[in-house]
Amino acid sequence: MQNIISIFGLLAILGLGVLFSSNRKAIRPRIILWGLGLQLGLALFILKTQAGKAFFTALGALVTKLLDFTKVGAGFVFGNLVNDSNLGFIFAFQVLPTIVFVGALMGIFYYLGIMQVVISFIAKIMVKTMGTSGAESLSAVGCVFVGQSEAPLLIRPYIADMTRSELMAIMTGGMATIAGSVMAAYIGMGIPASHLLAASIMGAPAGLVMAKLLVPETEESKTKGAVSLTVERTESNVIEAAAKGAADGMHLAFNVGAMLIAFIALIAMLNSCFHLLGFGITNFAHLLGAKTFVLSLSIETILGWVFSPLAFFMGVPFQDVTQMGALLGQKIVLNEFVAYSQLSSIIAGTSAIHLQPRTITIATYALCGFANFSSVAMNIGGIGAMAPSRRGDLAQLGLKAMMGGALASCLTATIAGILS
């Protein structure tokens, strides 16, 4: 029954894309059908075939092994804060160093030309099947590996001349996926590696699907049918490339740490205010004679109410829809790091909340993306700096791109729900 609900959820998400489309008549069925086909094919391969399960399990094990290498480096700097299990899980010393190490690896892979080959290969598949332009396909695939701020650098020469639909695609693609360095950090937190890897890869075509529903192409792209990726090599050797990548990773790790401190503290402050509000309403109700009335309010409760219908249509078991809605709300209103940290505590059994295995799988896919309000500002600022003449278009498309990114993640989650 829940699988059938997920099918209706998939249609509902596509329907929302059509409802908010800027030009419904210009929607191209080829992009939508091939985009869904690529997602469904990948999901079938991962969830329903032995080869797919084995491949992504092995890939997840490889990432986990990389995390062990991170512990060696972090252990040298932080000592027992990393290796002593009696101290428990310390996020700053056991997760953030992963971002630094993966940043160094990405720097090496780019210097050697490995990432360029992988990104170009996948982008060519999307251009040939979906019919998207070369520039937007490269950016969408690049977001899976390097993130929403860095991926547009791959297509920097083309941004100023891009169509509005292409600008929408690169912004939505960035918010529908997560960067490789951050993905490794989530795996280190205990999020299922195989599903997380699949979710981010599926996010690339999903982002293009939602972008082309919300802002269909009505102009002629200068990179139509072509894939050309050139990355200027500024490092003199592989050691400098690793050092630069590590420095970039350290900058990101500091930002993540600061962001979590601020947002989790803000949640605690808001919850305190909501608790007082609920307490006041409860006392007022008692004065009116409703002695059994109790209202317990928190930011999680309110977000759970707001987003529970979306959780239900993704195929989440009914008893979990409010908790799942709260996770979705945290991801969109705050950021996915806060939501994944909550999910990791549920998986580890250290949270008072309990979720069904099906819900955890769907949540892993639904939370996989940078769609939140701060990402809108990052996209306008980052991409706008590369093409100042397009800042106005980027600002107009920002909130719609956030919506597209969030719906793209929900789209991958419903497909996982259909097949789970």
Coordinates of N, CA and C in Angstrom, one line a residue, residues 53-141:
K53 N 23.4 -3.8 -5.8 CA 23.6 -3.8 -4.3 C 25.1 -4.1 -4.0
A54 N 25.7 -5.0 -4.7 CA 27.1 -5.3 -4.4 C 28.0 -4.2 -4.8
F55 N 27.7 -3.5 -5.9 CA 28.5 -2.4 -6.4 C 28.5 -1.2 -5.4
F56 N 27.3 -0.8 -5.0 CA 27.1 0.3 -4.1 C 27.5 0.0 -2.7
T57 N 27.4 -1.3 -2.3 CA 27.9 -1.7 -1.0 C 29.4 -1.6 -1.0
A58 N 30.0 -2.0 -2.1 CA 31.5 -2.0 -2.2 C 31.9 -0.5 -2.2
L59 N 31.2 0.3 -2.9 CA 31.5 1.8 -3.0 C 31.4 2.4 -1.6
G60 N 30.3 2.0 -0.9 CA 30.2 2.5 0.4 C 31.3 2.1 1.4
A61 N 31.7 0.8 1.2 CA 32.8 0.3 2.0 C 34.1 1.0 1.7
L62 N 34.3 1.4 0.4 CA 35.5 2.2 0.0 C 35.5 3.5 0.7
V63 N 34.3 4.2 0.7 CA 34.2 5.5 1.4 C 34.5 5.3 2.9
T64 N 33.9 4.3 3.5 CA 34.2 4.0 4.9 C 35.6 3.8 5.2
K65 N 36.3 3.1 4.3 CA 37.8 2.9 4.4 C 38.5 4.2 4.4
L66 N 38.1 5.1 3.5 CA 38.7 6.4 3.4 C 38.5 7.2 4.7
L67 N 37.4 7.0 5.4 CA 37.2 7.6 6.7 C 38.2 7.1 7.7
D68 N 38.5 5.8 7.6 CA 39.5 5.2 8.5 C 40.9 5.9 8.3
F69 N 41.2 6.2 7.0 CA 42.5 7.0 6.8 C 42.4 8.4 7.4
T70 N 41.2 9.0 7.4 CA 41.0 10.3 8.0 C 41.3 10.2 9.5
K71 N 40.9 9.1 10.1 CA 41.1 9.0 11.6 C 42.6 8.9 11.9
V72 N 43.4 8.4 11.0 CA 44.8 8.3 11.2 C 45.4 9.7 11.3
G73 N 45.1 10.5 10.3 CA 45.5 11.9 10.3 C 45.0 12.7 11.4
A74 N 43.7 12.6 11.7 CA 43.1 13.4 12.7 C 43.6 12.9 14.1
G75 N 43.9 11.6 14.2 CA 44.4 11.1 15.5 C 45.8 11.7 15.8
F76 N 46.6 11.9 14.8 CA 47.9 12.5 15.0 C 47.8 13.9 15.6
V77 N 46.8 14.6 15.1 CA 46.6 16.0 15.5 C 45.8 16.1 16.8
F78 N 44.8 15.3 17.0 CA 43.9 15.5 18.1 C 44.0 14.3 19.2
G79 N 44.8 13.3 18.9 CA 45.1 12.3 19.8 C 43.8 11.5 20.2
N80 N 43.6 11.2 21.5 CA 42.6 10.4 22.0 C 41.2 11.0 21.8
L81 N 41.1 12.3 21.4 CA 39.8 12.9 21.1 C 39.2 12.2 19.9
V82 N 40.0 11.6 19.1 CA 39.5 10.9 17.9 C 39.3 9.4 18.2
N83 N 40.3 8.8 18.9 CA 40.4 7.3 18.9 C 39.8 6.7 20.2
D84 N 39.6 7.5 21.3 CA 39.2 6.9 22.5 C 37.6 6.8 22.5
S85 N 37.1 5.5 22.4 CA 35.7 5.3 22.4 C 35.0 5.7 23.7
N86 N 35.7 5.7 24.8 CA 35.1 6.1 26.1 C 34.7 7.5 26.1
L87 N 35.2 8.3 25.2 CA 34.9 9.7 25.2 C 33.6 10.0 24.4
G88 N 33.1 8.9 23.7 CA 31.9 9.1 22.9 C 32.2 9.7 21.6
F89 N 31.1 10.1 20.9 CA 31.2 10.7 19.5 C 31.4 12.2 19.7
I90 N 32.5 12.7 19.2 CA 32.8 14.2 19.2 C 32.8 14.7 17.8
F91 N 31.8 15.4 17.4 CA 31.6 15.8 16.0 C 32.8 16.5 15.4
A92 N 33.3 17.5 16.1 CA 34.4 18.3 15.6 C 35.6 17.6 15.3
F93 N 35.9 16.5 16.0 CA 37.1 15.7 15.8 C 36.9 14.5 15.0
Q94 N 35.7 14.0 14.8 CA 35.5 12.7 14.1 C 34.7 12.9 12.8
V95 N 34.2 14.0 12.5 CA 33.5 14.2 11.3 C 34.1 15.3 10.4
L96 N 34.4 16.5 11.0 CA 34.9 17.6 10.2 C 36.3 17.3 9.6
P97 N 37.2 16.5 10.2 CA 38.4 16.2 9.5 C 38.2 15.5 8.2
T98 N 37.1 14.7 8.1 CA 36.8 14.0 6.8 C 36.6 15.0 5.7
I99 N 36.0 16.2 5.9 CA 35.9 17.2 4.9 C 37.2 17.6 4.4
V100 N 38.2 17.8 5.3 CA 39.5 18.2 4.9 C 40.2 17.2 4.1
F101 N 40.1 15.9 4.5 CA 40.8 14.9 3.7 C 40.2 14.7 2.4
V102 N 38.9 14.7 2.3 CA 38.2 14.5 1.0 C 38.5 15.7 0.1
G103 N 38.6 16.9 0.7 CA 39.0 18.1 -0.1 C 40.4 17.9 -0.8
A104 N 41.3 17.3 0.0 CA 42.7 17.1 -0.5 C 42.6 16.0 -1.7
L105 N 41.8 15.0 -1.5 CA 41.6 14.0 -2.5 C 41.1 14.6 -3.8
M106 N 40.0 15.4 -3.7 CA 39.4 16.0 -4.8 C 40.5 16.9 -5.6
G107 N 41.3 17.6 -4.8 CA 42.3 18.4 -5.4 C 43.3 17.6 -6.2
I108 N 43.7 16.4 -5.7 CA 44.6 15.5 -6.5 C 43.9 15.0 -7.7
F109 N 42.6 14.5 -7.6 CA 41.9 14.0 -8.7 C 41.7 15.0 -9.8
Y110 N 41.4 16.2 -9.4 CA 41.3 17.3 -10.5 C 42.7 17.5 -11.1
Y111 N 43.7 17.6 -10.4 CA 45.1 17.8 -10.9 C 45.4 16.7 -11.9
L112 N 45.1 15.5 -11.6 CA 45.4 14.3 -12.5 C 44.4 14.2 -13.7
G113 N 43.3 15.0 -13.6 CA 42.4 14.9 -14.7 C 41.3 13.8 -14.6
I114 N 41.3 13.1 -13.5 CA 40.3 12.0 -13.3 C 38.9 12.5 -13.2
M115 N 38.7 13.6 -12.4 CA 37.3 14.1 -12.2 C 36.8 14.7 -13.5
Q116 N 37.6 15.3 -14.3 CA 37.1 15.8 -15.6 C 36.6 14.7 -16.5
V117 N 37.3 13.6 -16.5 CA 36.8 12.4 -17.3 C 35.5 11.9 -16.8
V118 N 35.4 11.7 -15.5 CA 34.2 11.1 -14.9 C 33.0 12.1 -15.2
I119 N 33.2 13.4 -14.9 CA 32.1 14.3 -15.1 C 31.7 14.5 -16.5
S120 N 32.6 14.5 -17.4 CA 32.3 14.6 -18.9 C 31.5 13.4 -19.4
F121 N 31.9 12.2 -18.9 CA 31.3 11.0 -19.3 C 29.8 11.0 -18.9
I122 N 29.6 11.3 -17.7 CA 28.2 11.2 -17.2 C 27.4 12.3 -17.8
A123 N 28.0 13.5 -18.0 CA 27.3 14.6 -18.7 C 26.9 14.3 -20.1
K124 N 27.7 13.6 -20.8 CA 27.4 13.2 -22.2 C 26.2 12.3 -22.3
I125 N 26.1 11.4 -21.3 CA 24.9 10.5 -21.2 C 23.6 11.3 -21.1
M126 N 23.7 12.3 -20.2 CA 22.5 13.2 -20.0 C 22.2 14.0 -21.2
V127 N 23.2 14.5 -21.9 CA 22.9 15.3 -23.1 C 22.3 14.5 -24.2
K128 N 22.8 13.3 -24.3 CA 22.3 12.4 -25.4 C 20.9 11.9 -25.1
T129 N 20.6 11.6 -23.8 CA 19.3 11.0 -23.5 C 18.2 12.1 -23.2
M130 N 18.5 13.0 -22.3 CA 17.6 14.0 -21.9 C 17.4 15.2 -22.9
G131 N 18.5 15.4 -23.6 CA 18.5 16.6 -24.6 C 18.8 17.9 -23.9
T132 N 19.4 17.9 -22.7 CA 19.8 19.1 -22.1 C 21.0 19.7 -22.7
S133 N 21.3 20.9 -22.4 CA 22.5 21.5 -23.0 C 23.8 21.0 -22.4
G134 N 24.9 21.2 -23.0 CA 26.2 20.7 -22.5 C 26.5 21.4 -21.2
A135 N 26.4 22.7 -21.1 CA 26.8 23.5 -19.9 C 26.0 23.1 -18.7
E136 N 24.6 23.0 -18.8 CA 23.8 22.7 -17.7 C 24.0 21.2 -17.2
S137 N 24.3 20.3 -18.2 CA 24.6 18.9 -17.8 C 25.9 18.8 -17.1
L138 N 26.9 19.5 -17.5 CA 28.2 19.5 -16.8 C 28.1 20.0 -15.4
S139 N 27.3 21.1 -15.2 CA 27.1 21.7 -13.9 C 26.4 20.7 -13.0
A140 N 25.3 20.1 -13.5 CA 24.5 19.2 -12.7 C 25.3 18.0 -12.2
V141 N 26.1 17.4 -13.1 CA 27.0 16.3 -12.7 C 28.1 16.8 -11.8

